[in-house]
Short mmCIF file of C-alpha atoms and ligand atoms in Angstrom, two decimals:
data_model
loop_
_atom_site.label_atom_id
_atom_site.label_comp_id
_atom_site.label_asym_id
_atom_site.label_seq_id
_atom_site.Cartn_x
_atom_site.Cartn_y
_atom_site.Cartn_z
CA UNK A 236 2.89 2.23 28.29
CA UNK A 237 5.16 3.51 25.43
CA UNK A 238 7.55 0.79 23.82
CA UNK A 239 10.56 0.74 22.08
CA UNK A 240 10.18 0.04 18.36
CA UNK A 241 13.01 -1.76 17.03
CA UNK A 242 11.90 -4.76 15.34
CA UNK A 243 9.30 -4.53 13.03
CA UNK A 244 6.98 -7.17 11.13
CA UNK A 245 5.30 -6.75 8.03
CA UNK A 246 2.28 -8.73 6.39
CA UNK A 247 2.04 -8.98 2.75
CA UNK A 248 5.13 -8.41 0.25
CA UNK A 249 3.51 -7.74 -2.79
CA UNK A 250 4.18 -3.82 -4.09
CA UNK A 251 3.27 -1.89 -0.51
CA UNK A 252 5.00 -4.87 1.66
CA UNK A 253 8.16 -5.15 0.33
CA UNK A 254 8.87 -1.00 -0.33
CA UNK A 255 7.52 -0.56 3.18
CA UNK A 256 10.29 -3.47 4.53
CA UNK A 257 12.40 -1.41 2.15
CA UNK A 258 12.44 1.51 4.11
CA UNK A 259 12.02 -0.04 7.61
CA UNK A 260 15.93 -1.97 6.99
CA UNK A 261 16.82 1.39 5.61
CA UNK A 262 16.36 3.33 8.64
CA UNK A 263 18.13 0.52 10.88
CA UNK A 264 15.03 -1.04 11.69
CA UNK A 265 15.17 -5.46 11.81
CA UNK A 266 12.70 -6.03 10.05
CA UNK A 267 10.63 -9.37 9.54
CA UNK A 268 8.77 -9.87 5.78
CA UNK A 269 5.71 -12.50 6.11
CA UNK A 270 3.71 -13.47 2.74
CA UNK A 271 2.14 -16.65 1.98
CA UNK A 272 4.14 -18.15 -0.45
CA UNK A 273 8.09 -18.34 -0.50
CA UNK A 274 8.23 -17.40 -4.11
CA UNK A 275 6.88 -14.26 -3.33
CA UNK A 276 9.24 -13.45 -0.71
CA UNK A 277 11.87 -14.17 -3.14
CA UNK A 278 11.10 -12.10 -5.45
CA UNK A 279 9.58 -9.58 -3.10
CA UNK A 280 13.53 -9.43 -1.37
CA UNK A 281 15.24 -9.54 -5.47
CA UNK A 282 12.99 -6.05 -5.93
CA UNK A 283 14.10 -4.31 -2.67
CA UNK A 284 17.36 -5.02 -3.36
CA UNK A 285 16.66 -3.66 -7.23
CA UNK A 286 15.41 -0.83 -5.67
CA UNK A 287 18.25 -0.82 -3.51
CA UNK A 288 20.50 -0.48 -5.78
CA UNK A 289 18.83 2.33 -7.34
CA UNK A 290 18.77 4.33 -4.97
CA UNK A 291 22.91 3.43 -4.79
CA UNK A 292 23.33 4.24 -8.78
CA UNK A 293 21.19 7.45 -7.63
CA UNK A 294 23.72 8.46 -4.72
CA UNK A 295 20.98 8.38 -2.42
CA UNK A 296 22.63 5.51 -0.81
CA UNK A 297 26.31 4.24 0.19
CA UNK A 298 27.04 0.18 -0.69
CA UNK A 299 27.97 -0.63 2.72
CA UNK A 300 24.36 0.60 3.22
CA UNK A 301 22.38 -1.35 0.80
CA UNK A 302 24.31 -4.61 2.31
CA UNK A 303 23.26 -3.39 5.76
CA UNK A 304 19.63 -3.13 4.65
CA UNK A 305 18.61 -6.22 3.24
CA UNK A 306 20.88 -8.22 5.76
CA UNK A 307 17.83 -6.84 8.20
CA UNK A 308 15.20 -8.21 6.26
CA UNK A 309 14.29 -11.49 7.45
CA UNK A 310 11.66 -13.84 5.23
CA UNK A 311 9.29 -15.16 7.60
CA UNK A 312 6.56 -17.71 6.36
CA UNK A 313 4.99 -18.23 9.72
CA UNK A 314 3.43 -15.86 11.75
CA UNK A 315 5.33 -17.19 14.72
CA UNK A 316 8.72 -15.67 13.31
CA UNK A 317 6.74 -12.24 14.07
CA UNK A 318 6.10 -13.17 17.72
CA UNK A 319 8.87 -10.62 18.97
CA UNK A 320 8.27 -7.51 16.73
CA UNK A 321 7.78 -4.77 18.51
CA UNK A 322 5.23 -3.52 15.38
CA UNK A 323 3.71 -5.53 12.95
CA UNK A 324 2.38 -3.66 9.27
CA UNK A 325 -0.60 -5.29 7.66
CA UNK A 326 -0.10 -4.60 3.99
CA UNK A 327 -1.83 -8.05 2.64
CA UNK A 328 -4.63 -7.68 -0.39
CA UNK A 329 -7.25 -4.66 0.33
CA UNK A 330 -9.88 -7.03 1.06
CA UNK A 331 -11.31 -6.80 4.44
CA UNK A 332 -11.88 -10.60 5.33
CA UNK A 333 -8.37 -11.16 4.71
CA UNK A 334 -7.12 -8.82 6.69
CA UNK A 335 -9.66 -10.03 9.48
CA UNK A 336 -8.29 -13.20 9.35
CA UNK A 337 -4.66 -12.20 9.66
CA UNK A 338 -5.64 -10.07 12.73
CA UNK A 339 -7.07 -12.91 14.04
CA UNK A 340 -4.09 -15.36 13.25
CA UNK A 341 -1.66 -13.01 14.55
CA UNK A 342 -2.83 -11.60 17.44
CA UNK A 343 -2.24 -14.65 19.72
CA UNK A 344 1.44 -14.80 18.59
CA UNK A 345 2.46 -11.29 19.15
CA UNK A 346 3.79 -10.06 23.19
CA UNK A 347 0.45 -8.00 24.53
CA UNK A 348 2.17 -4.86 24.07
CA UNK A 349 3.37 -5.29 20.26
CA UNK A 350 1.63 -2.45 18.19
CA UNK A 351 -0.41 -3.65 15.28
CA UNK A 352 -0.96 -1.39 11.68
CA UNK A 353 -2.73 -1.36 8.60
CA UNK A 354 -1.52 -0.25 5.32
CA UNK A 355 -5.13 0.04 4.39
CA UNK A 356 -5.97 2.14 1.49
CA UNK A 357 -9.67 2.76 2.68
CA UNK A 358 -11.00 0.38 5.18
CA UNK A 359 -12.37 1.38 8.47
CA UNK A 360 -9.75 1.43 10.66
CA UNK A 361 -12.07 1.43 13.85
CA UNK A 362 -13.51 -1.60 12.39
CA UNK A 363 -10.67 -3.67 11.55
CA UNK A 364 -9.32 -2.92 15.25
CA UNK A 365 -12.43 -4.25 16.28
CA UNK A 366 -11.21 -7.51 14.92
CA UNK A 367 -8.18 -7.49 17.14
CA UNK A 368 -7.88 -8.48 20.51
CA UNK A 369 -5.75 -4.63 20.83
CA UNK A 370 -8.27 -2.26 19.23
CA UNK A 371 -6.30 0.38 21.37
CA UNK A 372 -2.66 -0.22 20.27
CA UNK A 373 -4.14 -0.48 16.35
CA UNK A 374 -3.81 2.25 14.13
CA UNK A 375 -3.93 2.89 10.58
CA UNK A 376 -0.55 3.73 8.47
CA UNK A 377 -1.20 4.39 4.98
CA UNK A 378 2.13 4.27 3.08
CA UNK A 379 2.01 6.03 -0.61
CA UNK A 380 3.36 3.65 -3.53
CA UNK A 381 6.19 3.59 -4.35
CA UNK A 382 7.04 3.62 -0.79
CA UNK A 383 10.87 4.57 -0.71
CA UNK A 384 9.83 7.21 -3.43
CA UNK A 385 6.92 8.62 -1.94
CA UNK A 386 7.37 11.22 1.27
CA UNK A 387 3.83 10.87 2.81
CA UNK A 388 2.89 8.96 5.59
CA UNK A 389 -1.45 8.68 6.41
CA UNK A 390 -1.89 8.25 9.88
CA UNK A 391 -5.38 7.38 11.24
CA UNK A 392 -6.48 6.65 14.55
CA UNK A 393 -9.58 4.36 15.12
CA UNK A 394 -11.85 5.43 18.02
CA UNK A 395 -9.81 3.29 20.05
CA UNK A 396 -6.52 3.77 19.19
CA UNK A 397 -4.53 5.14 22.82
CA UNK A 398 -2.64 8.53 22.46
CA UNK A 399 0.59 6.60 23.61
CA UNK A 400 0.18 4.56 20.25
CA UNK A 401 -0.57 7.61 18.34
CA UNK A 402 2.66 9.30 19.58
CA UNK A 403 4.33 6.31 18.85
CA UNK A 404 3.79 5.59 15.64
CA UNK A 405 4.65 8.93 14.45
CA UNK A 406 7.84 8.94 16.34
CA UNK A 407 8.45 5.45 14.25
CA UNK A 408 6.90 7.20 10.76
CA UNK A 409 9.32 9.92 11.65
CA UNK A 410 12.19 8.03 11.58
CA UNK A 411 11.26 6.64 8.72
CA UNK A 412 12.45 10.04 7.67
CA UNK A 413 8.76 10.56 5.71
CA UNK A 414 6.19 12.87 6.58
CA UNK A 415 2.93 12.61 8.56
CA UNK A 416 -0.65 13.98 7.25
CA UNK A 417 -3.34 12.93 9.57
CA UNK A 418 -6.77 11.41 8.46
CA UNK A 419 -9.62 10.90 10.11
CA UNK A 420 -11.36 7.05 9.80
CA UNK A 421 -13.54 7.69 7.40
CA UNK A 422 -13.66 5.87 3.77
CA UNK A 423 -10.65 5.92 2.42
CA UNK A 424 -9.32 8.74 4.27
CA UNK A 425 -7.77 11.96 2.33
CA UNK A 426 -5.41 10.91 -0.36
CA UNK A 427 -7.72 8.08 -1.65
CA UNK A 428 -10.82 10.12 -1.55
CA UNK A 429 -9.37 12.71 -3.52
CA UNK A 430 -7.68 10.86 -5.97
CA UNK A 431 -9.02 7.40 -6.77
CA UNK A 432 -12.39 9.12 -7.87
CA UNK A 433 -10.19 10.93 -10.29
CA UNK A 434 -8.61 7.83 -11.57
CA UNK A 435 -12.12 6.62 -11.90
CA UNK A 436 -13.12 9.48 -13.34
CA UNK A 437 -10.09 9.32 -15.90
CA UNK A 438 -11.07 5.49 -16.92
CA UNK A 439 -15.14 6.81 -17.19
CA UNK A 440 -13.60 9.12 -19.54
CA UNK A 441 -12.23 6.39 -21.48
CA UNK A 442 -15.14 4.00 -20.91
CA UNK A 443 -17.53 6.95 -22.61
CA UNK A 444 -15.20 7.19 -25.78
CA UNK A 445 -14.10 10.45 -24.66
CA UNK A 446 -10.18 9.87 -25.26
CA UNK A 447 -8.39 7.20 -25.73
CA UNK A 448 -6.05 5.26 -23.33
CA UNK A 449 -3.11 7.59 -24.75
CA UNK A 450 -4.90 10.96 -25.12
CA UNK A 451 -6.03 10.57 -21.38
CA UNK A 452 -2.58 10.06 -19.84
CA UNK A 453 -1.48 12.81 -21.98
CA UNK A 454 -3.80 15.36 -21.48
CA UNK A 455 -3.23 15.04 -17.56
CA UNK A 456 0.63 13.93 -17.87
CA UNK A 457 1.06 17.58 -19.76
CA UNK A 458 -2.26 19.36 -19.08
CA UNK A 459 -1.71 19.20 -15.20
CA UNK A 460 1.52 18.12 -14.66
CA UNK A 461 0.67 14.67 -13.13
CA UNK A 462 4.17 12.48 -13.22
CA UNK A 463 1.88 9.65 -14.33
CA UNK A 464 -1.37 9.73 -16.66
CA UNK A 465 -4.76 8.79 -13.90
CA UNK A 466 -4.38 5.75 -16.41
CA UNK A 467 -0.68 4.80 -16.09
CA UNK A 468 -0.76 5.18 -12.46
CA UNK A 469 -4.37 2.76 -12.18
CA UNK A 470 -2.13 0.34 -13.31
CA UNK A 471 0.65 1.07 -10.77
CA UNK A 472 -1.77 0.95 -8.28
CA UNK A 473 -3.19 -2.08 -9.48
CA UNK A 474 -6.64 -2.28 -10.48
CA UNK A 475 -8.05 -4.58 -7.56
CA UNK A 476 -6.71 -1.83 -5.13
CA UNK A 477 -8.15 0.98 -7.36
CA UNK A 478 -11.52 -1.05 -7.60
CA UNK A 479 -11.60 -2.16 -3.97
CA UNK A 480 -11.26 1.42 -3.20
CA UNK A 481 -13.91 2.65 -5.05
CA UNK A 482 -16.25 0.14 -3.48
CA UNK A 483 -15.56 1.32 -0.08
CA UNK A 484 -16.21 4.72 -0.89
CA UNK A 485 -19.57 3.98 -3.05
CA UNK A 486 -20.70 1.52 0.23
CA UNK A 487 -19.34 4.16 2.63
CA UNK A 488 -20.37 7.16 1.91
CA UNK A 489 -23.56 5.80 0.05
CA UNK A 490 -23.11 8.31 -3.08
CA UNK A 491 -23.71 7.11 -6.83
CA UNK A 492 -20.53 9.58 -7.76
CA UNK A 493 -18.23 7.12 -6.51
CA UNK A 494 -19.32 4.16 -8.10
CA UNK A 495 -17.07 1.84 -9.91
CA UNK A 496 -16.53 2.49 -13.87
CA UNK A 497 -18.41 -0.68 -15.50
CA UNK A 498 -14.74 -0.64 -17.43
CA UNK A 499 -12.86 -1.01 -14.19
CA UNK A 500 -15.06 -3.93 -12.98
CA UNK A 501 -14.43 -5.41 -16.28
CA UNK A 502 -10.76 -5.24 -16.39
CA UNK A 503 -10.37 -6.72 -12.55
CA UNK A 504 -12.99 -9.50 -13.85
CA UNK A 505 -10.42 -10.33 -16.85
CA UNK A 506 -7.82 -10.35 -14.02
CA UNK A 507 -5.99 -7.51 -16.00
CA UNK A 508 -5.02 -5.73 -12.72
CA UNK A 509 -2.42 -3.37 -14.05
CA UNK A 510 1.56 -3.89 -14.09
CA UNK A 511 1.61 -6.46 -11.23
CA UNK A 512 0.04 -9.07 -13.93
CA UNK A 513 1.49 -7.37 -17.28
CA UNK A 514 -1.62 -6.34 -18.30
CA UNK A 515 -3.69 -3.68 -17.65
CA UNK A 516 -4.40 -0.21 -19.68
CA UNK A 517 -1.15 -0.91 -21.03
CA UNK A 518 -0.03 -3.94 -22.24
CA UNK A 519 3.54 -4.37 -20.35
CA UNK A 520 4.93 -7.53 -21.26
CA UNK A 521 6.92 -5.84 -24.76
CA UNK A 522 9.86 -3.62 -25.14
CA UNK A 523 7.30 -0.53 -24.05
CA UNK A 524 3.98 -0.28 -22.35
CA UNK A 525 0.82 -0.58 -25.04
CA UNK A 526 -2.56 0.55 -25.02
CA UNK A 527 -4.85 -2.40 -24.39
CA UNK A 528 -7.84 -0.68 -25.64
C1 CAA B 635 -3.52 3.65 -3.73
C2 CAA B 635 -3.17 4.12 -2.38
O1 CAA B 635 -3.63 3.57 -1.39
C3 CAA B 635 -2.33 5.36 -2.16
C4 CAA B 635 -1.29 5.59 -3.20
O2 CAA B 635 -0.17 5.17 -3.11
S1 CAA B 635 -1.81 6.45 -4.55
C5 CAA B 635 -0.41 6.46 -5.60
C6 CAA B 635 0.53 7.55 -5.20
N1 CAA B 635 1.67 7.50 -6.09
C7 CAA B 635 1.78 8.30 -7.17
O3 CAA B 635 0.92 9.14 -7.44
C8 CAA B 635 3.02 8.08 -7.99
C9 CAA B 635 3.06 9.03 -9.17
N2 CAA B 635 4.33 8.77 -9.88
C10 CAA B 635 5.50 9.34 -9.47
O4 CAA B 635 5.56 10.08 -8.52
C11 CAA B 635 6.74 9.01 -10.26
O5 CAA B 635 6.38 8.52 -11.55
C12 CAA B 635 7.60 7.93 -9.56
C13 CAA B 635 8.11 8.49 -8.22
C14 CAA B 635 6.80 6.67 -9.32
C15 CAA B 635 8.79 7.58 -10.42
O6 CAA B 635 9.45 8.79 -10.58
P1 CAA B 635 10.51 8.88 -11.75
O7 CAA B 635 11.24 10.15 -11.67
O8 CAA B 635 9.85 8.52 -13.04
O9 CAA B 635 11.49 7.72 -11.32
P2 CAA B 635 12.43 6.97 -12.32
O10 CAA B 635 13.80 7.04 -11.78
O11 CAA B 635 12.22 7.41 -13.73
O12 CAA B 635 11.87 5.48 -12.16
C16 CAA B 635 10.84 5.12 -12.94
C17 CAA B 635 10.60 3.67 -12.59
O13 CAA B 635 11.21 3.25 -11.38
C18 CAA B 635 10.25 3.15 -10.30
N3 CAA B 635 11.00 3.60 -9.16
C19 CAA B 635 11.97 4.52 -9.15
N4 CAA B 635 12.59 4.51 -7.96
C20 CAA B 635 11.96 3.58 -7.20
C21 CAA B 635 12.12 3.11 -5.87
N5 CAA B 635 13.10 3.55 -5.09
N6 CAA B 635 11.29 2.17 -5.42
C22 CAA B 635 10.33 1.70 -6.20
N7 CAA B 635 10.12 2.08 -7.48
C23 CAA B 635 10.95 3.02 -7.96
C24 CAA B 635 9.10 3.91 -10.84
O14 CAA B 635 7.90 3.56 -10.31
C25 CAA B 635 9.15 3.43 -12.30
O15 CAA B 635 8.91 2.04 -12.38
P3 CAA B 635 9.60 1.11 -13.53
O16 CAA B 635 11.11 1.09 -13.22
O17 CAA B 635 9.04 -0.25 -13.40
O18 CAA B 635 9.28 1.76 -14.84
N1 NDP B 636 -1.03 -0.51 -4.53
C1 NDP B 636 -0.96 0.71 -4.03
O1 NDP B 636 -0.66 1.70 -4.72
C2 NDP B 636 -1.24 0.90 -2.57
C3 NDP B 636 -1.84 -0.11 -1.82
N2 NDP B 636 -2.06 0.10 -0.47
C4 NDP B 636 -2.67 -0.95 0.34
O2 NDP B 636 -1.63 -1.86 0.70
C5 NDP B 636 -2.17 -3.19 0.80
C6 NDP B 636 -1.40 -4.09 -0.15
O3 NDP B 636 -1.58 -3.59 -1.45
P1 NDP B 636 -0.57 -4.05 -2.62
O4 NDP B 636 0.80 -4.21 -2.06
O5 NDP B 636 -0.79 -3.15 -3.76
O6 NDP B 636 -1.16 -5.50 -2.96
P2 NDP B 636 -0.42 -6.69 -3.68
O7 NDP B 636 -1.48 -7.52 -4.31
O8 NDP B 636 0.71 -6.17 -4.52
O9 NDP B 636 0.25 -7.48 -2.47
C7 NDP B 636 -0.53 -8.07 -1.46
C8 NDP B 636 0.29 -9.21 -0.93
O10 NDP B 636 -0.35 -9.77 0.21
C9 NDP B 636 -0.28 -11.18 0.08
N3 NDP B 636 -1.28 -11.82 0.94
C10 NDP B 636 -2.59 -12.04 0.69
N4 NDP B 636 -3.15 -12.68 1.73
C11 NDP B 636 -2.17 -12.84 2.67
C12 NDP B 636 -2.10 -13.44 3.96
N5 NDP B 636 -3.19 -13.99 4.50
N6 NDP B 636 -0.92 -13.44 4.61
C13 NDP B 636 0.19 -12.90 4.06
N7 NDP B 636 0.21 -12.33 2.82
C14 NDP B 636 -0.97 -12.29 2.15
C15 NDP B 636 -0.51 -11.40 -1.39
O11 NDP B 636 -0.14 -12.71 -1.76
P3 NDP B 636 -0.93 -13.35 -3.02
O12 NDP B 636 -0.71 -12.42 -4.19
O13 NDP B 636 -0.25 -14.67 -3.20
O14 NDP B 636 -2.35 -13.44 -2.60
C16 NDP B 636 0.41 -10.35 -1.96
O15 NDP B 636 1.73 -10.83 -2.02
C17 NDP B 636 -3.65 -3.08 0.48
O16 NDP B 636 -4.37 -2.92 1.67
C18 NDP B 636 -3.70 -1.80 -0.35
O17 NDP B 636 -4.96 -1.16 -0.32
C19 NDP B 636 -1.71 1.26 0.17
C20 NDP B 636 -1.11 2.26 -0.55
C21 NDP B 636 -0.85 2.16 -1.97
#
């Protein structure tokens, strides 16, 4: 049976949680932002409204408007303030354990008929229902970073997934104003199988002393018209999530082409994840980005 989706919880507020609360409260939705620390919410809530206000120096967006949206994001640092959204988005760290584990923590707090989503970037979405005690009101809804900047939506159905929560959640993706492409569950669906091997590809190329960190942006920043170098955008990404992905794939689909650069692994090691630590390919913590390497 169909519900109304008005209130909306999401899990996680690092880069995908807080644009996706972003543009949740910006399309009237209440919306409820859980992550485990109350730092992080904080600062997670300072960037939306940053972003916010972009989007108001931009014209995209009336004052009265920005107020209106943040005043509908609500921190939440226990699962029980989630217990009456109507939806609840998974976005914590692509690893699947955790995101077993918050299945399993919020399940029991949410009404029987609350819909449940993952932001996944590449895990089975048939599997990680699985884990849920609603395999057939969970579905997977792959937002594209930076979420109020990015127009697609990746919709993927496990095996279970009802058609009433399939119609649903692009009725809510749709009022999200973005568009829908849909996937089916396999690793890492379309826009991750497609482009993370060419990010891995890119930092190969670098890894083999092919180009440097510069020449490899540039080439593909000019040379195909990419708005960020495969390099530049790794580090947007964040080079857990670009690693994690790559893993899936070379498990999933059991093919030595997708296997992790050695450079990749050793840059996640270092915990040089990209700009969400300062340091990545680039160096970001001067007046402009750096080369590390
Ligand atoms: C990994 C997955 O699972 C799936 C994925 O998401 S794959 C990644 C998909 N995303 C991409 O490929 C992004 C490619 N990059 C772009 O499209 C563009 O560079 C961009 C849209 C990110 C920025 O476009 P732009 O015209 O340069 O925007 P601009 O006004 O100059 O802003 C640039 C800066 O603001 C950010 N930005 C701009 N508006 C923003 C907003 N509303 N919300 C968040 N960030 C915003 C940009 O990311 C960039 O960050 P910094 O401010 O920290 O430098
Ligand atoms: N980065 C990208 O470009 C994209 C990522 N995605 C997917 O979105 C998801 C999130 O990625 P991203 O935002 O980049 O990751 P981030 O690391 O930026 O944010 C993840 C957030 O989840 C928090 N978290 C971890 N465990 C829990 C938990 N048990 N309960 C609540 N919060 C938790 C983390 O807190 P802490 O840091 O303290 O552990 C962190 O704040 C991943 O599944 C990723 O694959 C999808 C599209 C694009």
């Amino acid at each position: 049976m169909a519900i109304a989706i008005r209130k909306v919880g999401v899990i996680g507020a690092g880069q995908m949680g807080n644009g996706i609360a972003h543009v949740c409260a910006a399309s009237g939705f209440d919306v409820r932002l859980n992550d485990l620390s109350e730092d992080r919410l904080n600062s997670a809530l300072a960037t939306i409204n940053g972003n916010l206000a972009r989007q108001v120096a931009r014209g995209q967006l009336d004052e009265a408007d920005r107020q209106a949206s943040i005043a509908r994001i609500i921190p939440a640092t226990s699962f029980n303030d989630l217990s009456d959204c109507d939806l609840v988005i998974e976005a914590a760290t692509e690893h699947e354990e955790t995101k077993r584990k918050i299945f399993s923590d919020i399940c029991p707090v949410l009404r029987p008929d609350a819909l449940l989503a993952s932001n996944t970037s590449s895990i089975s979405i048939t599997r990680l229902a699985a884990s849920t005690d609603r395999p057939e009101r969970f579905i997977g809804m792959h937002f594209m970073n930076p979420v109020p900047m990015m127009q697609l939506v990746e919709l993927i159905r496990g095996i279970a997934t009802e058609d009433t929560t399939f119609e649903q959640a692009k009725d809510f993706i749709r009022a999200l104003n973005k568009t829908i492409t849909i996937a089916e569950d396999f690793p890492a669906f379309i826009v991750n199988r497609i482009l993370l091997p060419m990010v891995n590809e890119a930092i190969y190329t670098l890894y083999e002393g092919v180009g440097s960190v510069d020449s490899i942006d540039t080439a593909m920043r000019l040379g195909a018209n990419h708005p960020m170098g495969p390099l530049q955008l790794a580090d947007f990404i964040g080079l857990d999530v670009c690693l994690s992905v790559m893993q899936v794939l070379h498990e999933g689909l059991a093919d030595s082409k997708y296997r992790p650069c050695p450079l990749l692994v050793k840059y996640v090691e270092a915990g040089w994840l990209g700009r969400k630590t300062q340091r990545g390919f680039y160096d970001y913590r001067g007046e402009k980005p750096l080369p590390t390497r």
